[in-house]
Amino acid sequence: MKKFLFALGAFISINVFATDLKEGKQYVQISQQASPQQEVIEFFSFYCPHCYTFEMEYKIPQQVKENLPKDVAFKQYHVNFLGRQSENLTRAWALAMALGAESKVKAPLFEAAQKDRLASMEDIRAIFLDNGISAEQFDGGINSFAVNGLVNKQVNAVDQFGVRGVPDFYVNGKFRVNPEGLNYDDFVKDYVETVKGLLQK
């Protein structure tokens, strides 16, 4: 009975929060049609200092992912519009996704990009090799059919959603989280709760 009441309380609180969300404040509706599968997509760049803070200090992507229902996919897509080695990093991130190695290379790629230590794909390759990816995996995968597909998926998604700045979170292809409308006194919690609430709308 206690478990039932707890579950009921959680369900009520989620739905109350979902109805408290106001368009133009915590979120912006970008489409009438939701994606076929429930998903949360974060667009980011290794060069973006705010993305670095979100990922490495506040751990917002990690907390969002950990608080999602099991059937909701969480994806992180890299953007090309911050120049320098951005296109190579988008391709490298596609390889990391294909290998399931995102957690191995994410932090070192962020650190290197933030310190502007990436001059070529060779520098990126060295980071992969230093963090558990074999030369065979990198060289055989970086221009593979699967990776090309994931590169196109990221680039097309940026165009589809009209992404102009990062970090940028989208829920079910229908809503964009508006960080300017969140509670700055408890920003991380409010971000997570807003994503959860938008999944219910």
GROMACS .gro file of C-alpha atoms in nm:
model
  201
    1MET     CA    1   0.000   0.000   0.000
    2LYS     CA    2   0.285   0.239   0.089
    3LYS     CA    3   0.448   0.171  -0.248
    4PHE     CA    4   0.120   0.242  -0.424
    5LEU     CA    5   0.069   0.571  -0.239
    6PHE     CA    6   0.428   0.674  -0.310
    7ALA     CA    7   0.385   0.595  -0.680
    8LEU     CA    8   0.053   0.780  -0.687
    9GLY     CA    9   0.213   1.082  -0.515
   10ALA     CA   10   0.497   1.084  -0.765
   11PHE     CA   11   0.250   1.061  -1.054
   12ILE     CA   12   0.043   1.350  -0.917
   13SER     CA   13   0.350   1.569  -0.855
   14ILE     CA   14   0.482   1.508  -1.210
   15ASN     CA   15   0.147   1.601  -1.363
   16VAL     CA   16   0.106   1.907  -1.140
   17PHE     CA   17   0.453   2.019  -1.251
   18ALA     CA   18   0.368   1.954  -1.616
   19THR     CA   19   0.061   2.179  -1.589
   20ASP     CA   20   0.266   2.448  -1.409
   21LEU     CA   21   0.501   2.477  -1.707
   22LYS     CA   22   0.428   2.787  -1.912
   23GLU     CA   23   0.511   2.827  -2.279
   24GLY     CA   24   0.746   3.118  -2.327
   25LYS     CA   25   0.879   3.075  -1.975
   26GLN     CA   26   1.032   2.732  -1.908
   27TYR     CA   27   0.987   2.610  -2.267
   28VAL     CA   28   0.905   2.700  -2.625
   29GLN     CA   29   0.688   2.480  -2.845
   30ILE     CA   30   0.863   2.432  -3.180
   31SER     CA   31   0.634   2.177  -3.346
   32GLN     CA   32   0.275   2.055  -3.335
   33GLN     CA   33   0.391   1.697  -3.392
   34ALA     CA   34   0.581   1.497  -3.132
   35SER     CA   35   0.851   1.249  -3.238
   36PRO     CA   36   0.732   0.886  -3.278
   37GLN     CA   37   0.961   0.775  -2.994
   38GLN     CA   38   0.995   0.968  -2.669
   39GLU     CA   39   1.341   1.124  -2.664
   40VAL     CA   40   1.548   1.406  -2.521
   41ILE     CA   41   1.822   1.554  -2.742
   42GLU     CA   42   2.096   1.785  -2.620
   43PHE     CA   43   2.288   1.979  -2.884
   44PHE     CA   44   2.637   2.076  -2.767
   45SER     CA   45   2.988   2.165  -2.878
   46PHE     CA   46   3.317   2.071  -2.718
   47TYR     CA   47   3.422   2.432  -2.785
   48CYS     CA   48   3.127   2.584  -2.597
   49PRO     CA   49   3.221   2.700  -2.243
   50HIS     CA   50   2.858   2.678  -2.127
   51CYS     CA   51   2.838   2.319  -2.256
   52TYR     CA   52   3.154   2.244  -2.060
   53THR     CA   53   2.995   2.387  -1.744
   54PHE     CA   54   2.669   2.197  -1.805
   55GLU     CA   55   2.858   1.870  -1.856
   56MET     CA   56   3.158   1.886  -1.626
   57GLU     CA   57   3.044   2.105  -1.337
   58TYR     CA   58   2.663   2.099  -1.311
   59LYS     CA   59   2.637   1.752  -1.471
   60ILE     CA   60   2.297   1.848  -1.614
   61PRO     CA   61   2.304   1.599  -1.907
   62GLN     CA   62   2.393   1.317  -1.667
   63GLN     CA   63   2.117   1.415  -1.423
   64VAL     CA   64   1.860   1.450  -1.700
   65LYS     CA   65   1.954   1.105  -1.833
   66GLU     CA   66   1.941   0.944  -1.488
   67ASN     CA   67   1.592   1.086  -1.421
   68LEU     CA   68   1.431   0.979  -1.748
   69PRO     CA   69   1.189   0.685  -1.767
   70LYS     CA   70   1.354   0.373  -1.906
   71ASP     CA   71   1.172   0.396  -2.239
   72VAL     CA   72   1.290   0.754  -2.312
   73ALA     CA   73   1.606   0.785  -2.522
   74PHE     CA   74   1.869   1.048  -2.433
   75LYS     CA   75   2.094   1.166  -2.717
   76GLN     CA   76   2.376   1.418  -2.738
   77TYR     CA   77   2.448   1.566  -3.081
   78HIS     CA   78   2.752   1.777  -3.163
   79VAL     CA   79   2.719   2.096  -3.370
   80ASN     CA   80   2.950   2.231  -3.641
   81PHE     CA   81   2.892   2.604  -3.614
   82LEU     CA   82   3.168   2.697  -3.367
   83GLY     CA   83   3.445   2.658  -3.624
   84ARG     CA   84   3.800   2.528  -3.577
   85GLN     CA   85   3.787   2.146  -3.556
   86SER     CA   86   3.407   2.135  -3.512
   87GLU     CA   87   3.338   1.919  -3.818
   88ASN     CA   88   3.608   1.671  -3.718
   89LEU     CA   89   3.471   1.666  -3.364
   90THR     CA   90   3.119   1.594  -3.494
   91ARG     CA   91   3.263   1.300  -3.690
   92ALA     CA   92   3.467   1.184  -3.390
   93TRP     CA   93   3.158   1.206  -3.168
   94ALA     CA   94   2.969   0.996  -3.424
   95LEU     CA   95   3.243   0.734  -3.393
   96ALA     CA   96   3.218   0.748  -3.013
   97MET     CA   97   2.842   0.689  -3.041
   98ALA     CA   98   2.894   0.401  -3.284
   99LEU     CA   99   3.145   0.238  -3.046
  100GLY     CA  100   2.947   0.315  -2.730
  101ALA     CA  101   3.256   0.498  -2.608
  102GLU     CA  102   3.104   0.839  -2.529
  103SER     CA  103   3.192   0.825  -2.159
  104LYS     CA  104   3.556   0.739  -2.238
  105VAL     CA  105   3.628   1.034  -2.466
  106LYS     CA  106   3.382   1.306  -2.366
  107ALA     CA  107   3.579   1.464  -2.079
  108PRO     CA  108   3.922   1.458  -2.251
  109LEU     CA  109   3.773   1.602  -2.572
  110PHE     CA  110   3.610   1.881  -2.371
  111GLU     CA  111   3.937   1.956  -2.190
  112ALA     CA  112   4.141   1.963  -2.512
  113ALA     CA  113   3.887   2.176  -2.702
  114GLN     CA  114   3.850   2.425  -2.416
  115LYS     CA  115   4.229   2.470  -2.410
  116ASP     CA  116   4.237   2.496  -2.793
  117ARG     CA  117   4.473   2.201  -2.826
  118LEU     CA  118   4.309   2.043  -3.130
  119ALA     CA  119   4.474   2.135  -3.459
  120SER     CA  120   4.371   1.834  -3.668
  121MET     CA  121   4.197   1.496  -3.671
  122GLU     CA  122   4.533   1.350  -3.565
  123ASP     CA  123   4.504   1.531  -3.230
  124ILE     CA  124   4.153   1.394  -3.186
  125ARG     CA  125   4.273   1.046  -3.282
  126ALA     CA  126   4.544   1.064  -3.015
  127ILE     CA  127   4.279   1.136  -2.749
  128PHE     CA  128   4.077   0.833  -2.857
  129LEU     CA  129   4.385   0.611  -2.847
  130ASP     CA  130   4.482   0.746  -2.503
  131ASN     CA  131   4.137   0.656  -2.370
  132GLY     CA  132   4.088   0.294  -2.463
  133ILE     CA  133   4.000   0.307  -2.833
  134SER     CA  134   4.236   0.101  -3.048
  135ALA     CA  135   4.403   0.238  -3.362
  136GLU     CA  136   4.214  -0.028  -3.561
  137GLN     CA  137   3.880   0.085  -3.417
  138PHE     CA  138   3.950   0.451  -3.488
  139ASP     CA  139   4.103   0.415  -3.835
  140GLY     CA  140   3.851   0.156  -3.948
  141GLY     CA  141   3.553   0.345  -3.811
  142ILE     CA  142   3.610   0.716  -3.858
  143ASN     CA  143   3.497   0.720  -4.224
  144SER     CA  144   3.275   0.413  -4.211
  145PHE     CA  145   2.920   0.393  -4.346
  146ALA     CA  146   2.777   0.383  -3.992
  147VAL     CA  147   2.972   0.689  -3.881
  148ASN     CA  148   2.880   0.880  -4.198
  149GLY     CA  149   2.517   0.808  -4.115
  150LEU     CA  150   2.556   0.940  -3.760
  151VAL     CA  151   2.734   1.252  -3.886
  152ASN     CA  152   2.442   1.321  -4.120
  153LYS     CA  153   2.193   1.253  -3.841
  154GLN     CA  154   2.354   1.519  -3.620
  155VAL     CA  155   2.386   1.777  -3.900
  156ASN     CA  156   2.028   1.720  -4.017
  157ALA     CA  157   1.891   1.745  -3.663
  158VAL     CA  158   2.060   2.084  -3.617
  159ASP     CA  159   1.886   2.204  -3.934
  160GLN     CA  160   1.554   2.043  -3.842
  161PHE     CA  161   1.537   2.211  -3.502
  162GLY     CA  162   1.694   2.537  -3.618
  163VAL     CA  163   1.959   2.519  -3.346
  164ARG     CA  164   2.144   2.853  -3.318
  165GLY     CA  165   2.316   2.821  -2.981
  166VAL     CA  166   2.430   2.555  -2.738
  167PRO     CA  167   2.370   2.387  -2.498
  168ASP     CA  168   2.017   2.335  -2.625
  169PHE     CA  169   1.773   2.066  -2.505
  170TYR     CA  170   1.471   1.940  -2.702
  171VAL     CA  171   1.198   1.710  -2.570
  172ASN     CA  172   1.004   1.474  -2.800
  173GLY     CA  173   1.090   1.690  -3.103
  174LYS     CA  174   0.816   1.927  -2.986
  175PHE     CA  175   0.954   2.142  -2.704
  176ARG     CA  176   1.275   2.338  -2.646
  177VAL     CA  177   1.380   2.402  -2.287
  178ASN     CA  178   1.419   2.776  -2.226
  179PRO     CA  179   1.696   2.816  -1.965
  180GLU     CA  180   1.627   3.189  -1.926
  181GLY     CA  181   1.289   3.103  -1.773
  182LEU     CA  182   1.420   2.861  -1.511
  183ASN     CA  183   1.479   2.920  -1.141
  184TYR     CA  184   1.842   3.027  -1.104
  185ASP     CA  185   1.841   2.953  -0.730
  186ASP     CA  186   1.793   2.583  -0.806
  187PHE     CA  187   1.884   2.577  -1.174
  188VAL     CA  188   1.995   2.213  -1.210
  189LYS     CA  189   1.688   2.070  -1.036
  190ASP     CA  190   1.457   2.301  -1.230
  191TYR     CA  191   1.621   2.196  -1.559
  192VAL     CA  192   1.570   1.827  -1.481
  193GLU     CA  193   1.212   1.879  -1.361
  194THR     CA  194   1.127   2.085  -1.669
  195VAL     CA  195   1.246   1.806  -1.899
  196LYS     CA  196   1.046   1.552  -1.699
  197GLY     CA  197   0.739   1.775  -1.706
  198LEU     CA  198   0.762   1.829  -2.082
  199LEU     CA  199   0.765   1.451  -2.134
  200GLN     CA  200   0.415   1.447  -1.983
  201LYS     CA  201   0.272   1.719  -2.212
   0.00000   0.00000   0.00000
